[in-house]
Amino acid sequence: MSLKHIYLLVTIILLIFKGYSCERLHELIYSSIEGSAACFRRLNGTHQTGCSTSDKGAVGVVHFVQDHDDVLWLATNASAGPYMAVVSTSKFGLVEFLIDHPTNIAGVLTYENASDIPSFFTHDTRCPNEFSSADGNQCSSSKEGGVVWNEKGTGLLKREIPFPIFFIPESRYEEIEKISHCFGRFNYDKNNQRGRSLCSIQLNSFMFAAINTEVCMRRSATSTIVTTTKVCDPLGDQNVYYSLFPRTKESKKQSITLVTARIDSASLFDGVSPGAASSVVGLVTLISAAAALAQLIPVSKSNLYETNILWTLFNGEAFDYIGSQRVAYDIKRGVWPPNAPLAPTDVKLHVEIGQIGGSLSDYVNENTWPLNAFVPTLAPSTINDGDNDIQIFLKQLSNAYNMTIPGIFNGSLPPSSIHSFRRILSNVTESGEMLEMLLVDHKETFTNVFYNSALDDSDKIAYVYKNISMINNVTFISTAELIADGLMKETDTQVKISRLATALAHALYQRVVGEAYTGNITVSAHLVDEMLYCFLKNETCKLLSAAEFGGNEGPREGAGPAPLYVGVTSWNTVAPVFAGHLLALLTGTQLSLNKSQCETKPESGYTRLWLKGWNHNGVCIETTMNFSQALSPAFIISDYDFKSGTYSTWTESVWQTMWARVFVSASGGSACVAAATGAVSTLIAALLTFWLRRHSSLIFVDPPSATIVVDDAASGILRSVNC
Amino acid sequence: MDLSKLPNDMKLQLCKSYFKVGCLFLPFVWAVNVCWFFRDAFIKPAYDEQKLIKKFVIMSAIGAFVWAVILVTWITVYQTNRVSWGATGDALSFIVPLGRA
């Protein structure tokens, strides 16, 4: 075969067998660390917080940090260049020392180990949302004395960190083992590290935004000739609200009881914010109480009563109360809820379900779950009559709960959405027209020592999924039956939450109807079990597959629960949608309409949703549930002064990619040799080329003159033309 | 274009037109003018058109130098003060660096 044919054959063979990898040789030295979650940058009106790396990432030599001696060595004696500290979450306190001495530290890699759970792990400030709290708040980070709510809080969530921090969850523990082997092979000899090949890690989490919200919003908004890159997004999402009786502009009751809870959580790391004790317990209590009350008082009886109950879930509360500030601001302007706005004087009582999840793990072997009710200081004229509306309600609640819930009247108010209402609707809250009550499980400091952190998962509320099948796929088994059949115990978290939700529903029934409830409808612990599973374990669950949009395809490949972080306003997260649809499914009326009929305009005061339903065939639900935007008023008021501190100004930086990889760095010696060889060979080549050009006439023999001898006149002419 | 092959009056024409074009806020054209005609203006033995060519080369040189001073001053002031100018600094910038002030 000729050469050409051989080339063709080789090309065809190579094209067929594309099994070769197309990676550059240089990339083959790295082993990527999968499943990590990075600390990222958020900004508020005056500061930037969180972590960032340079564009090329941060490289550091691996060092496992186990105790204070290790961090001391890193800060003072270590010699082989910047280090990457690898520390377990149980020893995370050592990172504080590294932040104070960051010169030799390139970053931190922290990992979760099931056999070594920290006794506390919270990075919110000691006084959460201190600067958005109402007057009379005694928790202060600068002054001594007063009560401190989040005792163990390090404040890292709201501070600037000089190096990147990445988190490896328990499910990815094999990555830590990989790094540990690498460390054992190359870095073991601490004192002779300089000049050797060392196991190193490169982290990249380059953040686009900087300085503060004002600057980054300005940079994102400038309209130059060329399209601008967006560098940050405001935090925001959706609030969920649902009213017991429908409300329209014409027929709305003048007396409203607002029952609220928060739906969001937060953590230092992107994508990991389970929020079990911080939010999910309150969220589940609210949804199940709302479902029970809808059964106790059907919508058909709405004309008989004068009080309406408006259940609301606020989003973004971890970041200066984004959701509740927006709702309070909208109520002041008279535009919330959008279809039938209420006036501030309409709300007679505001009950907030605050931090109730922290003590569940403390009372894991007992039937009781003690709670307290904080009542913010009232104007002097309304204090302490026994007929005070709040004290009446508290008594009704205590009766229904079978346990006294003491009211704390003169204390500082713990962090909660009530602060937003007291600041923005101060007219009605200070005069006592809007009474407020906060349900919590603590007195002085939080019982939840994993407040707003990545480790606030189902273990911290002593929750174990019972996986009980539903009757006919439609009905939930009642709590009494579950206990009688031995499927649940009185000490189970699910039973405790169902008892609280039942008490809340019965107390609200009494408030609306005027008489105590004497029937036997209660909240089912089975329903609570399923709800906790959906929000804490896996979003592919029975409840949510019935509650999702009817048009969606089959079950998602849910790799765990949906994170509860509020996220940016331009991207709606799934948690509020789940919660809203669950509320609709459990409380709404089922209409016998098909999909296209369901999409027609409903009666005023209602929305219609086409959901999957319990049999997954699609069902039309008519409900009073709806969503409203949870975006801080700072971003909708034109020319708002971001430094004023009136409203939440939190934004999140934009980033392109975040990754981590481990490799073995070249020892100092071999790198120098390579560089020297390169420089020398370049020099030699340059000299050689120069010398060759100089003496080209000697080296290259002129080729014999053109051998094309043509004997005609044309060639003579060609030869004489000199171009 | 090889200057050695051009007649002298064409060289003068070229030098003059380069000077005129440089007046349109194009200091690099002046700089090119200086480099290109330097030999002809100062080093070659005298010929008729050399006086005018010399004049244009000197004027281009002065112009390019003034521009260089202005540009270097502005660049230094901008680079050192952009951050402290805050909003004005961002408004003046075509490309704002990401991830830092």
CSV table of N, CA and C in Angstrom, one decimal, chain A residues 41 206-211 215 218-219 224-226 229 231, chain B residues 82-83 86-88 90-91 93-94 96-101:
chain,number,residue,atom,x,y,z
A,41,ARG,N,-19.8,34.5,48.9
A,41,ARG,CA,-19.8,35.9,49.4
A,41,ARG,C,-21.2,36.5,49.4
A,206,PHE,N,-14.3,31.9,43.1
A,206,PHE,CA,-14.0,33.3,42.7
A,206,PHE,C,-15.4,34.0,42.7
A,207,MET,N,-15.5,35.0,43.5
A,207,MET,CA,-16.7,35.8,43.6
A,207,MET,C,-16.6,37.1,42.8
A,208,PHE,N,-17.7,37.4,42.1
A,208,PHE,CA,-17.6,38.6,41.3
A,208,PHE,C,-17.8,39.9,42.0
A,209,ALA,N,-18.7,39.8,43.0
A,209,ALA,CA,-19.1,41.1,43.7
A,209,ALA,C,-18.1,41.5,44.8
A,210,ALA,N,-18.1,42.7,45.2
A,210,ALA,CA,-17.2,43.2,46.2
A,210,ALA,C,-17.7,44.4,46.9
A,211,ILE,N,-17.1,44.8,48.0
A,211,ILE,CA,-17.4,46.0,48.8
A,211,ILE,C,-18.7,46.0,49.5
A,215,VAL,N,-22.5,49.2,45.9
A,215,VAL,CA,-21.5,49.2,44.8
A,215,VAL,C,-21.8,48.1,43.8
A,218,ARG,N,-24.9,48.8,41.7
A,218,ARG,CA,-24.6,49.8,40.7
A,218,ARG,C,-23.8,49.2,39.6
A,219,ARG,N,-22.9,48.3,39.9
A,219,ARG,CA,-22.1,47.7,38.8
A,219,ARG,C,-23.0,46.8,38.0
A,224,THR,N,-24.1,50.3,29.9
A,224,THR,CA,-23.1,50.9,28.9
A,224,THR,C,-23.5,50.3,27.5
A,225,ILE,N,-22.6,50.7,26.6
A,225,ILE,CA,-22.9,50.3,25.2
A,225,ILE,C,-22.8,48.7,25.1
A,226,VAL,N,-21.8,48.2,25.9
A,226,VAL,CA,-21.7,46.7,25.9
A,226,VAL,C,-22.5,46.2,27.1
A,229,THR,N,-21.9,42.7,32.9
A,229,THR,CA,-22.0,41.5,33.7
A,229,THR,C,-22.7,41.7,35.0
A,231,VAL,N,-23.1,41.3,38.7
A,231,VAL,CA,-22.1,40.8,39.7
A,231,VAL,C,-22.8,40.4,41.0
B,82,ARG,N,-8.8,55.3,41.1
B,82,ARG,CA,-10.2,54.8,40.7
B,82,ARG,C,-11.0,54.3,41.9
B,83,VAL,N,-10.3,53.6,42.8
B,83,VAL,CA,-11.1,53.0,43.9
B,83,VAL,C,-11.6,54.1,44.8
B,86,GLY,N,-15.0,56.0,43.9
B,86,GLY,CA,-16.3,55.4,44.2
B,86,GLY,C,-17.1,55.3,42.9
B,87,ALA,N,-18.3,55.9,42.9
B,87,ALA,CA,-19.2,55.8,41.8
B,87,ALA,C,-18.7,56.5,40.6
B,88,THR,N,-18.0,57.6,40.7
B,88,THR,CA,-17.4,58.3,39.5
B,88,THR,C,-16.4,57.4,38.9
B,90,ASP,N,-16.3,54.1,38.8
B,90,ASP,CA,-17.0,53.1,38.1
B,90,ASP,C,-17.6,53.7,36.8
B,91,ALA,N,-18.1,54.9,36.9
B,91,ALA,CA,-18.8,55.5,35.7
B,91,ALA,C,-17.8,55.7,34.6
B,93,SER,N,-15.2,53.9,34.0
B,93,SER,CA,-14.5,52.7,33.6
B,93,SER,C,-15.3,51.9,32.6
B,94,PHE,N,-14.6,51.4,31.6
B,94,PHE,CA,-15.3,50.5,30.6
B,94,PHE,C,-15.3,49.1,31.1
B,96,VAL,N,-14.8,47.0,34.6
B,96,VAL,CA,-14.6,47.1,36.1
B,96,VAL,C,-14.1,45.8,36.5
B,97,PRO,N,-13.0,45.7,37.3
B,97,PRO,CA,-12.5,44.4,37.7
B,97,PRO,C,-13.5,43.7,38.6
B,98,LEU,N,-13.6,42.4,38.4
B,98,LEU,CA,-14.5,41.6,39.2
B,98,LEU,C,-13.9,41.2,40.5
B,99,GLY,N,-14.7,41.0,41.5
B,99,GLY,CA,-14.3,40.4,42.8
B,99,GLY,C,-13.4,41.3,43.7
B,100,ARG,N,-13.2,42.6,43.3
B,100,ARG,CA,-12.4,43.5,44.2
B,100,ARG,C,-12.9,44.9,43.9
B,101,ALA,N,-12.3,45.8,44.7
B,101,ALA,CA,-12.8,47.2,44.6
B,101,ALA,C,-12.6,47.7,43.2
